[in-house]
Coordinates of C-alpha atoms and ligand atoms in Angstrom, one line a residue:
M1206 CA 76.8 -41.3 21.8
E1207 CA 79.5 -40.5 24.4
K1208 CA 81.5 -37.4 25.4
S1209 CA 84.8 -37.7 23.7
I1210 CA 86.2 -34.4 24.8
E1211 CA 85.1 -32.1 27.6
L1212 CA 86.2 -28.6 28.2
N1213 CA 85.7 -26.9 31.6
R1214 CA 86.3 -23.2 32.2
L1215 CA 88.9 -23.4 29.5
A1216 CA 91.0 -20.3 28.7
I1217 CA 93.2 -20.3 25.7
G1218 CA 95.9 -18.0 24.4
Y1219 CA 99.6 -17.2 24.3
R1220 CA 102.3 -16.6 26.9
T1221 CA 104.6 -14.0 25.4
K1222 CA 107.7 -12.3 26.7
T1223 CA 105.6 -9.3 27.7
G1224 CA 102.8 -11.2 29.4
T1225 CA 99.8 -13.4 28.7
R1226 CA 97.5 -12.9 25.8
V1227 CA 94.1 -14.4 26.5
V1228 CA 92.3 -15.2 23.2
V1229 CA 89.1 -16.8 24.6
S1230 CA 88.2 -17.7 28.2
D1231 CA 85.4 -19.5 30.0
I1232 CA 84.7 -22.2 27.4
D1233 CA 82.5 -25.0 28.7
A1234 CA 81.7 -27.5 26.0
D1235 CA 81.9 -31.0 24.9
L1236 CA 82.3 -33.0 21.7
Q1237 CA 80.2 -36.2 21.2
S1238 CA 81.1 -39.3 19.4
G1239 CA 79.0 -39.9 16.2
Q1240 CA 78.6 -36.2 15.6
L1241 CA 80.0 -33.6 13.3
T1242 CA 80.6 -30.4 15.2
A1243 CA 81.5 -27.2 13.4
L1244 CA 83.6 -24.4 15.0
L1245 CA 82.6 -21.0 13.6
G1246 CA 84.0 -17.5 14.1
V1247 CA 85.5 -14.6 12.2
N1248 CA 89.2 -14.3 11.3
G1249 CA 91.5 -14.1 14.3
V1250 CA 88.9 -15.0 16.9
G1251 CA 90.8 -18.1 18.1
K1252 CA 89.6 -21.2 16.2
S1253 CA 93.0 -22.5 15.4
T1254 CA 94.3 -21.7 18.9
L1255 CA 91.4 -23.6 20.4
M1256 CA 91.9 -26.6 18.1
R1257 CA 95.7 -26.7 18.8
T1258 CA 95.0 -26.5 22.5
M1259 CA 92.4 -29.3 22.4
A1260 CA 94.9 -31.4 20.4
G1261 CA 97.6 -30.9 23.1
F1262 CA 99.9 -28.8 20.9
M1263 CA 99.5 -25.9 23.3
K1264 CA 98.9 -25.7 27.0
P1265 CA 95.6 -24.1 28.3
L1266 CA 96.0 -20.8 30.2
A1267 CA 93.3 -22.0 32.6
G1268 CA 90.7 -24.7 33.0
T1269 CA 90.7 -28.4 32.0
I1270 CA 90.4 -30.6 29.0
R1271 CA 89.3 -34.2 29.3
L1272 CA 89.9 -36.7 26.5
L1273 CA 87.9 -39.9 26.6
D1274 CA 87.3 -39.3 30.3
R1275 CA 91.0 -38.7 31.3
P1276 CA 92.8 -35.4 31.7
L1277 CA 94.5 -34.6 28.4
E1278 CA 97.8 -33.8 30.2
D1279 CA 97.9 -37.4 31.5
Y1280 CA 98.4 -38.7 27.9
S1281 CA 101.8 -39.0 26.2
E1282 CA 102.1 -37.4 22.7
S1283 CA 101.8 -40.8 21.0
E1284 CA 98.8 -41.8 23.1
V1285 CA 97.1 -38.6 21.9
A1286 CA 98.1 -39.4 18.3
K1287 CA 96.2 -42.7 18.5
R1288 CA 93.1 -40.9 19.6
I1289 CA 93.1 -37.5 17.8
G1290 CA 94.0 -37.1 14.1
V1291 CA 94.7 -33.5 13.3
V1292 CA 94.4 -31.9 9.8
L1293 CA 95.8 -28.3 10.0
T1294 CA 95.9 -25.6 7.4
D1295 CA 99.6 -25.7 6.9
N1296 CA 98.9 -27.9 3.9
C1297 CA 102.0 -30.1 4.1
R1298 CA 104.6 -29.7 1.4
I1299 CA 107.4 -32.1 2.3
V1300 CA 110.0 -32.0 -0.5
G1301 CA 110.7 -35.4 -2.0
M1302 CA 107.7 -37.2 -0.4
T1303 CA 104.9 -38.7 -2.4
A1304 CA 101.2 -38.5 -1.6
G1305 CA 101.1 -42.2 -0.9
E1306 CA 104.1 -41.9 1.5
L1307 CA 102.4 -39.1 3.4
V1308 CA 99.2 -41.1 3.8
A1309 CA 101.3 -44.1 5.1
L1310 CA 102.8 -41.8 7.7
G1311 CA 99.3 -41.8 9.3
R1312 CA 100.2 -45.2 10.6
S1313 CA 103.4 -43.9 12.4
P1314 CA 101.7 -43.7 15.9
Y1315 CA 101.5 -47.5 15.6
T1316 CA 104.7 -48.4 13.7
G1317 CA 107.1 -45.5 14.7
F1318 CA 108.2 -43.0 12.1
W1319 CA 110.5 -45.4 10.3
G1320 CA 108.5 -48.5 11.2
R1321 CA 107.5 -51.1 8.6
L1322 CA 103.9 -51.2 7.6
Q1323 CA 102.2 -54.6 8.3
K1324 CA 99.5 -56.0 6.2
R1325 CA 96.7 -54.3 8.2
D1326 CA 98.5 -51.0 8.0
R1327 CA 98.8 -51.2 4.2
Q1328 CA 95.1 -52.2 4.1
L1329 CA 94.1 -49.1 6.1
V1330 CA 96.2 -46.9 3.9
T1331 CA 94.6 -48.3 0.8
E1332 CA 91.1 -47.8 2.2
A1333 CA 91.9 -44.2 3.2
I1334 CA 93.2 -43.5 -0.3
E1335 CA 90.1 -45.0 -1.9
R1336 CA 87.7 -43.2 0.5
V1337 CA 89.1 -39.8 -0.3
G1338 CA 89.4 -40.7 -4.0
I1339 CA 93.1 -39.8 -4.4
G1340 CA 94.2 -43.1 -6.1
P1341 CA 95.6 -41.4 -9.2
L1342 CA 97.8 -39.1 -7.0
I1343 CA 99.6 -41.5 -4.8
N1344 CA 102.9 -41.6 -6.8
R1345 CA 103.0 -37.8 -7.3
E1346 CA 105.3 -35.7 -5.2
L1347 CA 103.5 -33.5 -2.7
T1348 CA 105.1 -30.3 -4.0
T1349 CA 103.6 -31.0 -7.5
L1350 CA 100.0 -31.2 -6.2
S1351 CA 97.5 -28.4 -6.2
D1352 CA 96.4 -27.0 -2.8
G1353 CA 93.1 -28.8 -3.0
E1354 CA 94.7 -32.1 -4.0
R1355 CA 97.2 -31.8 -1.2
Q1356 CA 94.4 -31.1 1.3
K1357 CA 92.7 -34.4 0.3
V1358 CA 96.0 -36.3 0.8
V1359 CA 96.3 -34.9 4.3
I1360 CA 92.8 -35.9 5.1
A1361 CA 93.5 -39.5 3.8
K1362 CA 96.5 -39.5 6.2
A1363 CA 94.2 -38.6 9.1
L1364 CA 91.8 -41.4 8.1
A1365 CA 94.7 -43.9 7.9
Q1366 CA 95.6 -42.9 11.4
E1367 CA 92.3 -44.5 12.4
T1368 CA 91.6 -42.3 15.4
P1369 CA 88.2 -42.1 17.0
I1370 CA 88.5 -38.3 16.9
I1371 CA 89.4 -36.1 13.9
F1372 CA 90.1 -32.3 14.0
L1373 CA 90.2 -30.4 10.8
D1374 CA 91.2 -26.7 10.6
E1375 CA 89.4 -25.2 7.6
P1376 CA 89.4 -28.4 5.6
T1377 CA 87.3 -26.8 2.8
A1378 CA 89.5 -23.8 2.3
F1379 CA 91.2 -24.9 -0.9
L1380 CA 88.4 -27.0 -2.4
D1381 CA 86.1 -26.3 -5.3
Y1382 CA 82.4 -26.6 -4.6
P1383 CA 81.9 -30.3 -5.7
S1384 CA 85.1 -31.4 -3.7
K1385 CA 83.9 -29.3 -0.7
M1386 CA 80.5 -31.1 -0.7
D1387 CA 82.1 -34.5 -1.2
L1388 CA 84.4 -33.9 1.7
L1389 CA 81.7 -32.7 4.0
R1390 CA 79.6 -35.8 3.1
L1391 CA 82.5 -38.0 3.8
L1392 CA 83.1 -36.4 7.2
Y1393 CA 79.4 -36.6 8.0
S1394 CA 79.4 -40.3 7.1
L1395 CA 82.5 -40.9 9.2
A1396 CA 80.7 -39.4 12.2
H1397 CA 77.3 -41.1 11.6
D1398 CA 78.4 -44.5 10.1
T1399 CA 81.6 -45.1 12.1
G1400 CA 80.9 -43.2 15.3
R1401 CA 83.9 -40.9 15.0
T1402 CA 84.0 -37.5 16.6
I1403 CA 84.5 -34.9 13.8
F1404 CA 85.4 -31.4 14.8
L1405 CA 86.1 -28.9 12.0
S1406 CA 86.5 -25.1 11.7
T1407 CA 85.2 -23.3 8.7
H1408 CA 84.0 -20.0 7.2
D1409 CA 81.7 -21.7 4.9
L1410 CA 78.3 -21.4 6.5
D1411 CA 76.1 -22.4 3.6
A1412 CA 78.0 -25.7 3.1
I1413 CA 78.3 -26.7 6.7
L1414 CA 75.0 -25.7 8.4
P1415 CA 72.9 -28.5 6.7
M1416 CA 75.6 -31.1 7.6
A1417 CA 76.6 -30.1 11.2
D1418 CA 75.0 -31.8 14.1
H1419 CA 76.3 -29.2 16.5
V1420 CA 77.9 -25.8 16.3
W1421 CA 80.4 -23.9 18.5
L1422 CA 80.5 -20.1 18.1
L1423 CA 83.5 -18.0 19.0
D1424 CA 83.1 -14.2 19.2
R1425 CA 85.3 -11.5 20.6
E1426 CA 82.4 -9.5 22.1
R1427 CA 80.1 -12.3 23.4
P1428 CA 80.6 -15.3 25.5
F1429 CA 81.3 -18.7 23.9
C1430 CA 78.0 -20.4 22.8
Q1431 CA 77.0 -23.7 21.3
G1432 CA 73.9 -25.6 20.1
S1433 CA 72.3 -27.2 17.1
P1434 CA 72.4 -25.2 13.8
A1435 CA 68.7 -24.5 14.1
S1436 CA 68.9 -23.2 17.7
L1437 CA 71.8 -20.9 16.8
H1438 CA 70.3 -19.6 13.6
P1439 CA 69.4 -16.2 15.1
A1440 CA 73.0 -15.9 16.4
F1441 CA 74.5 -16.4 13.0
H1442 CA 72.8 -13.2 11.9
T1443 CA 73.8 -11.3 15.0
Y1444 CA 77.4 -12.5 15.0
F1445 CA 78.2 -12.6 11.3
G1446 CA 75.4 -10.7 9.5
Y1447 CA 74.6 -14.1 7.9
T1448 CA 71.4 -14.9 6.1
D1449 CA 70.9 -18.2 4.3
T1450 CA 69.9 -16.6 1.0
N1451 CA 72.8 -14.5 0.1
N1452 CA 75.7 -16.9 0.3
Q1453 CA 77.6 -14.8 2.8
M1454 CA 80.5 -16.4 4.5
V1455 CA 81.8 -15.8 8.0
Ligands
ATP307 N1 102.0 -17.4 18.3 C1 101.2 -16.4 18.6 N2 101.5 -15.5 19.6 C2 100.6 -14.6 20.0 N3 99.4 -14.4 19.4 C3 99.0 -15.3 18.4 C4 99.9 -16.3 18.0 N4 99.3 -17.0 17.0 C5 98.0 -16.4 16.8 N5 97.9 -15.4 17.7 C6 96.7 -14.5 17.8 O1 95.7 -15.2 18.4 C7 94.4 -14.8 17.9 C8 93.7 -16.0 17.4 O2 94.3 -16.6 16.3 P1 93.8 -17.9 15.5 O3 94.8 -18.2 14.5 O4 93.5 -18.9 16.6 O5 92.4 -17.4 14.9 P2 91.4 -18.1 13.9 O6 90.1 -17.9 14.4 O7 91.9 -19.4 13.6 O8 91.6 -17.1 12.6 P3 91.4 -17.4 11.0 O9 90.0 -17.6 10.7 O10 92.0 -16.2 10.4 O11 92.3 -18.7 10.7 C9 94.7 -13.8 16.8 O12 94.5 -12.5 17.3 C10 96.2 -14.0 16.5 O13 96.8 -12.8 16.0

């Protein structure tokens, strides 16, 4: 296992016309390859902001981010796209595009947006489609799919992108229970069998805690903390009123 991302004294938030809005500060943490790390916290605490900042979509307010042992700001956008695949909650609805075409766009960091797919690109797209089980959907237009179906397509696109690191913002949000568990098993096996770094945010404690190798906790009142699910178990109760018998969610 290696550190794939390292945060030092990171502060995240927004620069607005009236000033700076700090969402979270003093984050010291790292993500390891071969592990599934879960980012937990109540609504509005800063999970998406953190993920967007770590993916280079937003600038940190302070502190540093290192990606594969180099400062994140030293990478170009396309260099980051070859290293981090990002699945956000926007749940992509591009009019006129089929599911298969969206998955194929996962290869665009290598081919350019309009680039032709080579044999290996097509093979990776096919493998991603099979792995997520969306074969029957590939000729359907994205706008005709259910939220859960579209979510799986976006995840297949991230797999086709073949990055060593994958970020997913609430990937289980639209999924029914069997699909949720299938997806978490898939992400766990991507981490453990292929050595990828998987980093996902979720409110679904019961589903994620048995699967996660590591947990990051964001809270408005308390400093950032991280650890194994077992070591943080008392904190889940303090932070979220969670017990593992009543199916409460964060
Ligand atoms: N563009 C923006 N400008 C200013 N503040 C913002 C902006 N986007 C989000 N925020 C604020 O930043 C804080 C963190 O939001 P964020 O979306 O990161 O939370 P979250 O933990 O992902 O929430 P949820 O679980 O509801 O998705 C919130 O208070 C939100 O209102």
